Coordinates of C-alpha atoms in Angstrom, one line a residue:
Chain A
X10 CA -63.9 -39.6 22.4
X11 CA -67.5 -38.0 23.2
X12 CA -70.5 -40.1 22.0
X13 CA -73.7 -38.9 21.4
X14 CA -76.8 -41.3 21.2
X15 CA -78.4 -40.5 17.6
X16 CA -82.1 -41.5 16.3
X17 CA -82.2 -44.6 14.6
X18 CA -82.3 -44.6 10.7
X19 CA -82.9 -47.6 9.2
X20 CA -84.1 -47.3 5.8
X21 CA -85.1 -50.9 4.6
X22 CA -89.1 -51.6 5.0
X23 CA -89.6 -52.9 8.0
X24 CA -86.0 -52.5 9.2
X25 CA -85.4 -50.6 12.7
X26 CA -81.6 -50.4 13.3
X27 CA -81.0 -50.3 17.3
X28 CA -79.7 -46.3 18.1
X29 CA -76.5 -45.5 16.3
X30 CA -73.3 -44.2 18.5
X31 CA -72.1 -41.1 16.3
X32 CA -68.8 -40.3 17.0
X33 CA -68.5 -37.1 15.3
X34 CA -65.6 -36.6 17.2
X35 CA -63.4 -32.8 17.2
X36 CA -61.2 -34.2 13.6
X37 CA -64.2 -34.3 11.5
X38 CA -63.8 -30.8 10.7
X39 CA -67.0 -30.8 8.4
X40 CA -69.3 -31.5 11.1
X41 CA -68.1 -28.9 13.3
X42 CA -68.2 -26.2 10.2
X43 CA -71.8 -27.6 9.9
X44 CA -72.4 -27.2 13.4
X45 CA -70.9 -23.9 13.6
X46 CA -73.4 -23.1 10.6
X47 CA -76.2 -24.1 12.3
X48 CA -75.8 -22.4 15.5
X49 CA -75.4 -18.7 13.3
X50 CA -71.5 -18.5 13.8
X51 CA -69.8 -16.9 10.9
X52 CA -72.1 -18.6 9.1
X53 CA -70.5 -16.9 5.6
X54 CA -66.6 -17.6 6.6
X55 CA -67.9 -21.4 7.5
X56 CA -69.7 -21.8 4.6
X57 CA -66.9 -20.6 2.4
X58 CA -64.7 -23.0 4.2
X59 CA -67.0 -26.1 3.8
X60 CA -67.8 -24.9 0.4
X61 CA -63.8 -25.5 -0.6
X62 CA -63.5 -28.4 1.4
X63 CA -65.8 -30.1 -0.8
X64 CA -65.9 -28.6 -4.3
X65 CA -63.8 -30.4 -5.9
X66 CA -65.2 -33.6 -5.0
X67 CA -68.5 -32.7 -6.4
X68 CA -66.8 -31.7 -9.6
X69 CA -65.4 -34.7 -9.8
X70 CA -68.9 -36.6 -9.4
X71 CA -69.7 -34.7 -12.5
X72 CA -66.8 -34.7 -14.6
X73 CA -66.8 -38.6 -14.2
X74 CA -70.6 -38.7 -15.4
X75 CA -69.6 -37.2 -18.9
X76 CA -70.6 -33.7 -18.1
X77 CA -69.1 -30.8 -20.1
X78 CA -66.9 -27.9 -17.9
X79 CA -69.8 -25.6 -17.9
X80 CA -72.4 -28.4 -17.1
X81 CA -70.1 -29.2 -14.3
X82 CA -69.7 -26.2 -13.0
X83 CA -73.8 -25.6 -12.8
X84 CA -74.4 -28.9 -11.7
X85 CA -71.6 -28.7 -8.7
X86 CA -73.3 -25.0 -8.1
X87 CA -76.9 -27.0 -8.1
X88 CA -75.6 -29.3 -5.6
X89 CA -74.0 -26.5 -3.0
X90 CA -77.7 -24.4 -3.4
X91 CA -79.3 -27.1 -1.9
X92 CA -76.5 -28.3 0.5
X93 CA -76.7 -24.7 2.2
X94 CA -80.6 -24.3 1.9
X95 CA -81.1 -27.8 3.9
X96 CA -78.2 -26.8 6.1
X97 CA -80.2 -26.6 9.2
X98 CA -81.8 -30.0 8.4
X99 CA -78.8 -32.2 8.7
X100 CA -79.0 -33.4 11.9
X101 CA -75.4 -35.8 11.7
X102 CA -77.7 -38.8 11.0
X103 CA -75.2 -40.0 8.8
X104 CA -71.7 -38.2 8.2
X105 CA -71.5 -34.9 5.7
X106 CA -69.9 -36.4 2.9
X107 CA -72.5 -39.1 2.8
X108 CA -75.1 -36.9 3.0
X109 CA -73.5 -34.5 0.3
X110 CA -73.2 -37.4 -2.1
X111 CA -76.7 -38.4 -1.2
X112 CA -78.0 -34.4 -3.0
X113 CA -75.3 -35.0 -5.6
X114 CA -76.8 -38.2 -6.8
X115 CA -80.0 -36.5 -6.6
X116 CA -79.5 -33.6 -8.4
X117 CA -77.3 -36.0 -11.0
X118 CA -80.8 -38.1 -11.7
X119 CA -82.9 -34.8 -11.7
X120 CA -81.0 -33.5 -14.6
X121 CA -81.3 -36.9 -16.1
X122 CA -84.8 -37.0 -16.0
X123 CA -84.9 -33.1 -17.5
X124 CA -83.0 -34.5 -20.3
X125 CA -84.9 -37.3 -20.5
X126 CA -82.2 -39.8 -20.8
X127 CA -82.4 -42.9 -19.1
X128 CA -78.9 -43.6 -18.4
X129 CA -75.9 -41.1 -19.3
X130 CA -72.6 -43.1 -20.1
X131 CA -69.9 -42.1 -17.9
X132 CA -66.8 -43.4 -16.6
X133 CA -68.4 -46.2 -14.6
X134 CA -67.1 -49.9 -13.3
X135 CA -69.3 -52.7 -13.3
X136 CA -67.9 -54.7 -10.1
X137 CA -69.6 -57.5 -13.1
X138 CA -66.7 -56.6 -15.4
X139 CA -64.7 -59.9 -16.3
X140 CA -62.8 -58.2 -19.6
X141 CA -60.0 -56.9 -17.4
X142 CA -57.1 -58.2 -18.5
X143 CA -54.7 -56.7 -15.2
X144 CA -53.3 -58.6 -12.4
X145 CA -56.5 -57.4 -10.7
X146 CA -58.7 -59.6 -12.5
X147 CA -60.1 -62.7 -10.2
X148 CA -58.1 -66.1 -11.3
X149 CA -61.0 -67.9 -13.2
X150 CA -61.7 -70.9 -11.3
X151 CA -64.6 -71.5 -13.2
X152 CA -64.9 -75.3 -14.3
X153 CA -67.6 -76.7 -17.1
X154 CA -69.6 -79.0 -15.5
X155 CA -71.4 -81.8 -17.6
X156 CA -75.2 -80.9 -18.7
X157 CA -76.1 -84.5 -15.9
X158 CA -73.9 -84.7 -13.5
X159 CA -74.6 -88.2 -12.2
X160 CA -75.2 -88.8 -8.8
X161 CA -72.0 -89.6 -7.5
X162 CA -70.7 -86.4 -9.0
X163 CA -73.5 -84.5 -7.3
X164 CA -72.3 -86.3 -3.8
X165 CA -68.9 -85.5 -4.6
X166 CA -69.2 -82.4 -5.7
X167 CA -71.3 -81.6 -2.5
X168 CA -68.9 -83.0 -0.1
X169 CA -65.9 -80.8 -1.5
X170 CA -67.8 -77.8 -0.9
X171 CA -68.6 -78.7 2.7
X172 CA -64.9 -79.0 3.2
X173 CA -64.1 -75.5 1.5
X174 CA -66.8 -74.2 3.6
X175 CA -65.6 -75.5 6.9
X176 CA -62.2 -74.6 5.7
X177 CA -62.8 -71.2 4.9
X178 CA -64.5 -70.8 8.2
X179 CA -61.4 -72.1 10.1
X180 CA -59.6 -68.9 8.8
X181 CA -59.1 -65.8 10.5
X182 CA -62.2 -63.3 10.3
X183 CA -60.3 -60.7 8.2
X184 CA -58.9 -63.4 5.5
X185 CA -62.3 -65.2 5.4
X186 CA -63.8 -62.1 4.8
X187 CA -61.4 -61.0 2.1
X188 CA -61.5 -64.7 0.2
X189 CA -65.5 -64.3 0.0
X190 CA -65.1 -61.0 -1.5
X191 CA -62.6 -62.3 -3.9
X192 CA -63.2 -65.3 -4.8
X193 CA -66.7 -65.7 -4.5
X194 CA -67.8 -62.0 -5.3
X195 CA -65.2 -61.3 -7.8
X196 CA -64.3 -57.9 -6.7
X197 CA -60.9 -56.2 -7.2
X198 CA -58.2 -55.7 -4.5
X199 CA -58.6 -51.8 -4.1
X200 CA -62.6 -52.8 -3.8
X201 CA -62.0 -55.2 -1.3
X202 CA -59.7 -53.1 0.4
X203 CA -62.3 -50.1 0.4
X204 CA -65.3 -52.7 1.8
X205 CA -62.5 -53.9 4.6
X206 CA -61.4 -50.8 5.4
X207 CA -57.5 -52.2 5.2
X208 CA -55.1 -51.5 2.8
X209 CA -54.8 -53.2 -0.5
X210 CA -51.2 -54.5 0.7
X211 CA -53.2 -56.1 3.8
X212 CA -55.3 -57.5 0.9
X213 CA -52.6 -59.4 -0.9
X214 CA -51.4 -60.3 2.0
X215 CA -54.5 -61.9 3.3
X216 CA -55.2 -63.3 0.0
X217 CA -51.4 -65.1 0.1
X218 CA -51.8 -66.5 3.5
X219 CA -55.4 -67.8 3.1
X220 CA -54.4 -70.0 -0.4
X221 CA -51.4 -71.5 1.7
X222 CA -53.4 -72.2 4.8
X223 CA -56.8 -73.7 2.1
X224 CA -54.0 -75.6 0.2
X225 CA -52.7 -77.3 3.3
X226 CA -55.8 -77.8 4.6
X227 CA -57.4 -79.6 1.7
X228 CA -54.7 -82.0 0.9
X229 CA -56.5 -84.6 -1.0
X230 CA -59.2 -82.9 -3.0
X231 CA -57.5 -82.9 -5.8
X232 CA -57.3 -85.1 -9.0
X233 CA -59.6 -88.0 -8.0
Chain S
X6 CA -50.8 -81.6 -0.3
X7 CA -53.7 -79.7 -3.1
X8 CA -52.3 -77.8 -5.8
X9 CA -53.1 -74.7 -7.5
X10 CA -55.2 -76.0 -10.0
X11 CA -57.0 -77.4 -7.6
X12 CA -57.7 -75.1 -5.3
X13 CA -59.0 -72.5 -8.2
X14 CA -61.2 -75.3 -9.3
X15 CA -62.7 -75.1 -5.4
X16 CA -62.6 -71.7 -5.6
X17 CA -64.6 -71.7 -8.6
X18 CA -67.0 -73.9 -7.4
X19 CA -67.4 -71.2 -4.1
X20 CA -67.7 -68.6 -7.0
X21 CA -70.8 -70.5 -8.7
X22 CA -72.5 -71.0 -5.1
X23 CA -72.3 -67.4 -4.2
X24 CA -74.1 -66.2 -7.9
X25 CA -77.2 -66.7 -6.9
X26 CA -77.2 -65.3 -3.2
X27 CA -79.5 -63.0 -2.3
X28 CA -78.6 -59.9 -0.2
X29 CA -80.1 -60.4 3.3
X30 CA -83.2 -59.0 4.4
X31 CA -81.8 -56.3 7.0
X32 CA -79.2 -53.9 6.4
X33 CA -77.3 -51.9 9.0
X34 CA -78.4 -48.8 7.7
X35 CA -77.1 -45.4 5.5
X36 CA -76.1 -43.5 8.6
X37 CA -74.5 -46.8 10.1
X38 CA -72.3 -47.3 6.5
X39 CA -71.8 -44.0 6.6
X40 CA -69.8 -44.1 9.8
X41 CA -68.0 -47.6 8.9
X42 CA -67.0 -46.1 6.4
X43 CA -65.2 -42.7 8.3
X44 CA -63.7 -45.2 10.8
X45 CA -66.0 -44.2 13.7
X46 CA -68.3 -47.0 14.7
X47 CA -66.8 -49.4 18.0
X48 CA -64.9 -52.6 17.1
X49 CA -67.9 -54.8 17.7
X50 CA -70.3 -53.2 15.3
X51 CA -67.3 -52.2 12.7
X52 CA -67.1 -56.0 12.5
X53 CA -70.7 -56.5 12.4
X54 CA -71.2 -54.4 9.2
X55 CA -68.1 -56.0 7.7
X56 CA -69.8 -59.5 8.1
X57 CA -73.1 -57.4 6.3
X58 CA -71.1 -55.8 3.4
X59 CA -69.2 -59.4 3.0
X60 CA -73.1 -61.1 2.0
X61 CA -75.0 -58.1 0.8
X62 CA -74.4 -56.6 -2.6
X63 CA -76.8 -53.5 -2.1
X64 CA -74.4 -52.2 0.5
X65 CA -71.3 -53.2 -1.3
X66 CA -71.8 -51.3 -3.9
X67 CA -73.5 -48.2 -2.0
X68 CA -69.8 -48.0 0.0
X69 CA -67.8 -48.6 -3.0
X70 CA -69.9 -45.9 -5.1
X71 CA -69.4 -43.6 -1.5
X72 CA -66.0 -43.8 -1.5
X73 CA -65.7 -43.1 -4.9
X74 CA -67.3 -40.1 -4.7
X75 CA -65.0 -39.3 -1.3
X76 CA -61.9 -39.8 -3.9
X77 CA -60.6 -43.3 -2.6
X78 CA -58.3 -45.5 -4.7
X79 CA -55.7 -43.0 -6.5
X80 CA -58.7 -40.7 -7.4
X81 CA -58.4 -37.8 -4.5
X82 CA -60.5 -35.0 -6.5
X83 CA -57.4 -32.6 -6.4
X84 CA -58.4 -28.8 -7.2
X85 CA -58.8 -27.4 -10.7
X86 CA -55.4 -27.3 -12.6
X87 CA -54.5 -24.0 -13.7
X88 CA -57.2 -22.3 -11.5
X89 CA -56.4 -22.6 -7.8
X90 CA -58.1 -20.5 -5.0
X91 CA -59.3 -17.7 -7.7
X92 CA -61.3 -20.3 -9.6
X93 CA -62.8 -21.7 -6.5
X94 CA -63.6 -18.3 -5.1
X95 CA -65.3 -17.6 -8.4
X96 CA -67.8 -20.4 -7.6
X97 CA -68.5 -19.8 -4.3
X98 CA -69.6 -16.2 -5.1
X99 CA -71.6 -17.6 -7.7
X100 CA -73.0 -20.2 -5.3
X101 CA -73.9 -16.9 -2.6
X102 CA -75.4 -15.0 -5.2
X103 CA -78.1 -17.8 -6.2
X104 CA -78.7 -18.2 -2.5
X105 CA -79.3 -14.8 -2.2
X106 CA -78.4 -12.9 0.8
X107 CA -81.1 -12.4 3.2
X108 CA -81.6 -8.2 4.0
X109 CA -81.9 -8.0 7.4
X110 CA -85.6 -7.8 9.0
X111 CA -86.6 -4.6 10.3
X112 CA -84.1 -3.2 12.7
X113 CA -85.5 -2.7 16.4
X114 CA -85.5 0.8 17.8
X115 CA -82.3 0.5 19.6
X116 CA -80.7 -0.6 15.9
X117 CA -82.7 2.9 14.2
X118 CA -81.3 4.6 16.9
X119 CA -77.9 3.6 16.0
X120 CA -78.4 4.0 12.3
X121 CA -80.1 7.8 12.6
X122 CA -76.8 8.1 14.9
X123 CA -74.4 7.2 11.7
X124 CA -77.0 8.7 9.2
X125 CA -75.9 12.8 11.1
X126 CA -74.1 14.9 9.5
X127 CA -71.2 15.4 12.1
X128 CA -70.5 11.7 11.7
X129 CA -70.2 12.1 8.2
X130 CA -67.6 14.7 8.0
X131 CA -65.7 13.0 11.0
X132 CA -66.0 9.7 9.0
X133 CA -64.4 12.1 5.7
X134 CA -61.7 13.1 7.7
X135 CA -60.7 10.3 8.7
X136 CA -61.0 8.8 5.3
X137 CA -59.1 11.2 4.3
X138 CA -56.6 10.4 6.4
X139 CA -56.0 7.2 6.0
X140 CA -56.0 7.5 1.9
X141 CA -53.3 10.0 2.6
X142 CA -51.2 7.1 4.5
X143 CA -51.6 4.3 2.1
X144 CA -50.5 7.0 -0.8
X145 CA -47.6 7.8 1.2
X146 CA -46.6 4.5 1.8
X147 CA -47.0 3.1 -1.3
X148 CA -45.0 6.0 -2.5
X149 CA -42.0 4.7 0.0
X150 CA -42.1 1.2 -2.0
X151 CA -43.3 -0.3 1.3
X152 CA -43.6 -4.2 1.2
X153 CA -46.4 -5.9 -0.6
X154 CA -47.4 -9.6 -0.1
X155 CA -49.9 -12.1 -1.9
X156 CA -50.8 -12.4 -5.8
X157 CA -51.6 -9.3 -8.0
X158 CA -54.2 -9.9 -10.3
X159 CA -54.2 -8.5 -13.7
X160 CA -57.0 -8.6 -16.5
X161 CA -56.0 -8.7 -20.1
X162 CA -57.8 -8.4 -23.4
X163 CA -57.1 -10.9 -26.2
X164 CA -55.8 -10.2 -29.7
X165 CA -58.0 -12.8 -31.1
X166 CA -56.6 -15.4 -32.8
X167 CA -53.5 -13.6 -34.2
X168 CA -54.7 -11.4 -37.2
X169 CA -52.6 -9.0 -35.6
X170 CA -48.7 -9.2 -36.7
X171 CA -46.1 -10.0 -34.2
X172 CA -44.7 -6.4 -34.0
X173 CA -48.3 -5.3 -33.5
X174 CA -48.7 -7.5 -31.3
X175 CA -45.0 -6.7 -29.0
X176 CA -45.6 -3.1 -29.3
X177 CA -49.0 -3.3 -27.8
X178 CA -48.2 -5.1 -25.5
X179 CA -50.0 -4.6 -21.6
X180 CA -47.8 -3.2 -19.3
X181 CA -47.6 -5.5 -16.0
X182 CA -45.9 -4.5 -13.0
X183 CA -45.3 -7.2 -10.1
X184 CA -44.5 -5.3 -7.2
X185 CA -41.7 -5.9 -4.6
X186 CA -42.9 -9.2 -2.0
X187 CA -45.7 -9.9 -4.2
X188 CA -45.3 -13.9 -4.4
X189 CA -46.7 -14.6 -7.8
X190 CA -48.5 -13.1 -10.7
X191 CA -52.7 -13.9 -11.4
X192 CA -53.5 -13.3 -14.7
X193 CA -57.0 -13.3 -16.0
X194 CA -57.0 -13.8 -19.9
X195 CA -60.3 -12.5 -21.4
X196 CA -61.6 -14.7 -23.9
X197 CA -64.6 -15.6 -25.8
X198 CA -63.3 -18.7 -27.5
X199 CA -65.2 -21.8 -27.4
X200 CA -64.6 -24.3 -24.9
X201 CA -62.1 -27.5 -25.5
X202 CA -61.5 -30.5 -23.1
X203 CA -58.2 -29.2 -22.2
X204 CA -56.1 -26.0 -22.5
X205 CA -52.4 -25.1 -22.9
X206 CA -50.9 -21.4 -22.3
X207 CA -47.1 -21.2 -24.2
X208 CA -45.4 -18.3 -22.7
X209 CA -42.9 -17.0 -25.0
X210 CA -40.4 -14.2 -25.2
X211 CA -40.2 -11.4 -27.5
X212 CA -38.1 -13.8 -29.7
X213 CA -40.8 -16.0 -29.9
X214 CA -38.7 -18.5 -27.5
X215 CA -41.0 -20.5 -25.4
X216 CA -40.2 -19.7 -21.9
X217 CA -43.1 -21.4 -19.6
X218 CA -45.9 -23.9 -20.7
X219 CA -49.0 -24.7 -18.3
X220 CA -51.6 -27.3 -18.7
X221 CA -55.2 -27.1 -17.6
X222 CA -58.8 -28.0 -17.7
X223 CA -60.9 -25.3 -16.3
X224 CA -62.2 -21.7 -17.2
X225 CA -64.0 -18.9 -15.1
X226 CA -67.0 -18.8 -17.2
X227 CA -64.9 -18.3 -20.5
X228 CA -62.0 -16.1 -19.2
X229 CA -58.4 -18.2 -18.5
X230 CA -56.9 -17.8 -15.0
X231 CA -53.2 -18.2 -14.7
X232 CA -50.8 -17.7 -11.8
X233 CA -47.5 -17.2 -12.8
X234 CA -45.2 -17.3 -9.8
X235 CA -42.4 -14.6 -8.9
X236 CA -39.2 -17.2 -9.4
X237 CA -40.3 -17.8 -13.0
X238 CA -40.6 -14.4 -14.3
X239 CA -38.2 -11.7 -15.2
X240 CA -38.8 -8.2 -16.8
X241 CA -39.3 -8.3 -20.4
X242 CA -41.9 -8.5 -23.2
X243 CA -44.0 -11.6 -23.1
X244 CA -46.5 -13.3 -25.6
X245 CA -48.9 -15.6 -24.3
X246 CA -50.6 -18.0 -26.8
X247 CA -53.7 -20.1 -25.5
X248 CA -54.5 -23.2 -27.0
X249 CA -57.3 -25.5 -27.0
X250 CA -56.5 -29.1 -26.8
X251 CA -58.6 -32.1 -27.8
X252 CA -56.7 -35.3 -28.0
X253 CA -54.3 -35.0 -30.5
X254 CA -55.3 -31.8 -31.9
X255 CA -54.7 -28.5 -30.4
X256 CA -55.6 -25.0 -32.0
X257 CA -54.3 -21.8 -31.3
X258 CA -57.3 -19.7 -29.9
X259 CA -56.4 -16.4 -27.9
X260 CA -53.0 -14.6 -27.5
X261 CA -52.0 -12.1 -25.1
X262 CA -48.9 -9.9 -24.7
X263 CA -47.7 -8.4 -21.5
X264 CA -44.8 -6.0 -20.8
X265 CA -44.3 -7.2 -17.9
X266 CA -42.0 -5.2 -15.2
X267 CA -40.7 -7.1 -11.8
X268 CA -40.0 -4.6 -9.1

């Protein structure tokens, strides 16, 4: 697959991120309908086509946020304006969708501020929630610990987390990374699965193997 | 060996040390998430975002609101129900319109030569004739029943919500035709009813029979679209009663009758 050497794009103060290697390769039929846009070729038939690729997704951003149908349909038309007026500005920095999101959630907070709302209630998850009451929600683990824990409970307490720690690092990268996420982040299968980029049944699976392999390994913490 | 219990206790006490960590300093990047996210960055610095995304909430939640917005997890963003292509087209055009299309700067002198060319009079009546012509085909053919493929569209006018009575309503009814080869039947329901969350079109025979019920969400502007396809449809007298649907409730807001004939 072709790579192309892009500019760098870090966008933290101070940041600089070493060159990016965009593989934009010929699948990511977006790019090439943006590409083809650029360069003046059938520029109305590839509009049109990236125009449906998309539309429905940006509906959907909407329709999630609360918006009525017509609101929507304004909102989405909004969005697409500016899309094809900054066109020949994208220069493949980051992918389309990402950068179509990007005006979407700008145009979102613009008509936010016209309203002068501060925050409109739509259907959004707080990766926070803990009211869940599905097989999805983290097993609490949670324990009360005394107001003074005296000093051997500190040393105790201190040791068993080096041996999680040192346990959890003896797993394999993948299940490590997916116990952090659940068990000390708290997030949901089909979010860890998303952040992983593996499928939620490679999740469960992880999860499974990685509370076998912590049991084994920490024979002994318990009841002391 | 540890139990259970146990282990969630552990696992709770990982859960209380990780509360209070803060994202690191340097993050890979928009552009860089971006591609992680489409699958295209190499191996080595796939697994070096991971590691980042594992730590950093900031970026977590960027991805997870990204792929949201893609239509990850059971939420793909499918096209409007009831609408299709014809709604979609309808937006695009509106999207071209506020975009305004550029007229074209001042021709050079080899494109006025061209146009003066076009603009003579012999071009014109050659242009006639052969316009002439070809309308004199298309009638011929379409007089020999040739084939026709794809949806025909047909507007129709609402009676309102019902004042008419039922034989009113049957014996005005708009004649439809769907022509031989034509797959399916676009309807476009004028309407100036308010709008409702959800919508539901009853298609009944002339014995008041229901016959076909479709669900959807979306108008074009305030008219209904509906496609009706070939298999479902025979020749006959049809009433179509549109309702507007909000959670329990529905109310009967525009009806339509169409003597329809299936060639």
């Amino acid at each position: 697959m072709p790579h192309v050497s892009g500019p760098s794009s870090g966008r933290q103060d101070g940041s600089v991120e070493p060159p990016v290697i965009l593989s934009q390769g010929p699948d990511d039929l977006s790019f090439r309908l943006v590409r083809l846009i650029q360069q003046g070729i059938d520029r109305e038939e590839n509009s049109s086509r990236l125009f449906r690729l998309h539309h429905s997704r940006v509906q959907n951003f909407f329709k999630k946020k609360g918006f009525s149908t017509q609101e929507t349909g304004d909102l989405t038309q909004d969005v697409f304006v500016r899309v094809f007026k900054g066109i020949d500005a994208f220069r493949g920095d980051s992918t389309f969708v990402w950068w179509l999101r990007e005006v979407a959630e700008s145009v979102y907070k613009n008509e936010l501020r016209r309203r002068g709302a501060e925050k409109r209630d739509g259907i959004e998850q707080s990766i926070d929630a803990t009211a869940s009451t599905d097989d999805e929600t983290p097993r609490p683990g949670l324990e009360l610990v005394a107001p003074d824990p005296s000093p051997l409970a500190v040393v105790e307490r201190r040791e068993q987390m080096a041996r999680m720690r040192a346990a959890l690092e003896s797993l394999p990268p993948q299940m490590r990374q997916c116990c952090i996420l659940r068990y000390q982040k708290g997030l949901k299968y089909q979010e860890i699965a998303t952040i992983m980029g593996i499928s939620i049944e490679t999740v469960k699976a992880h999860l499974f193997q990685a509370r076998k392999r912590l049991t084994a390994q920490l024979g002994g913490e318990g009841s002391k | 060996m540890t139990d259970d219990r146990d282990l969630d206790r552990l696992l709770g006490l990982l859960a209380e040390e990780g509360q209070d960590q803060p994202d690191p300093v340097e993050h890979p990047g928009d552009g860089k998430l971006s591609f992680y996210h489409a699958g295209r960055l190499p191996p080595e610095e796939a697994e070096a975002v991971r590691e980042h995304l594992v730590q950093c909430q900031r970026c977590r939640d960027l991805l997870l609101r990204h792929a949201e917005f893609v239509g990850e997890g059971g939420d793909a963003g499918e096209g409007l129900e009831g609408v299709g292509d014809f709604g979609v087209e309808v937006e695009w055009r509106r999207v071209r319109e506020r975009l305004g299309r550029v007229v074209p700067p001042s021709v050079a002198d080899e494109d006025a030569a061209v146009l003066r060319f076009l603009k003579s009079w012999k071009v014109a009546y050659a242009m006639a004739a052969i316009l002439c012509v070809l309308v004199g085909v298309s009638s011929y053919r379409l007089a020999q029943n040739r084939v026709e493929t794809g949806a025909r569209v047909m507007s129709l006018s609402s009676f309102g919500q019902t004042r008419s009575s039922m034989d009113e309503i049957l014996k005005n009814a708009q004649p439809v035709e769907m022509p031989k080869g034509a797959r399916s039947l676009m309807l476009v329901l004028g309407s100036s009813s308010e709008d409702y969350p959800k919508y539901r079109a009853v298609i009944s025979d002339r014995a008041g029979r229901p016959q076909e019920t479709v669900e959807f969400q979306e108008r074009v502007g305030k008219d209904f679209s509906l496609e009706l396809p070939r298999s479902r449809l025979s020749s006959g007298v049809y009433v179509i009663d549109v309702y507007g649907v909000e959670g329990e409730e529905s109310d009967l807001i525009d009806r339509y009758s169409i003597d329809l004939r299936v060639l």
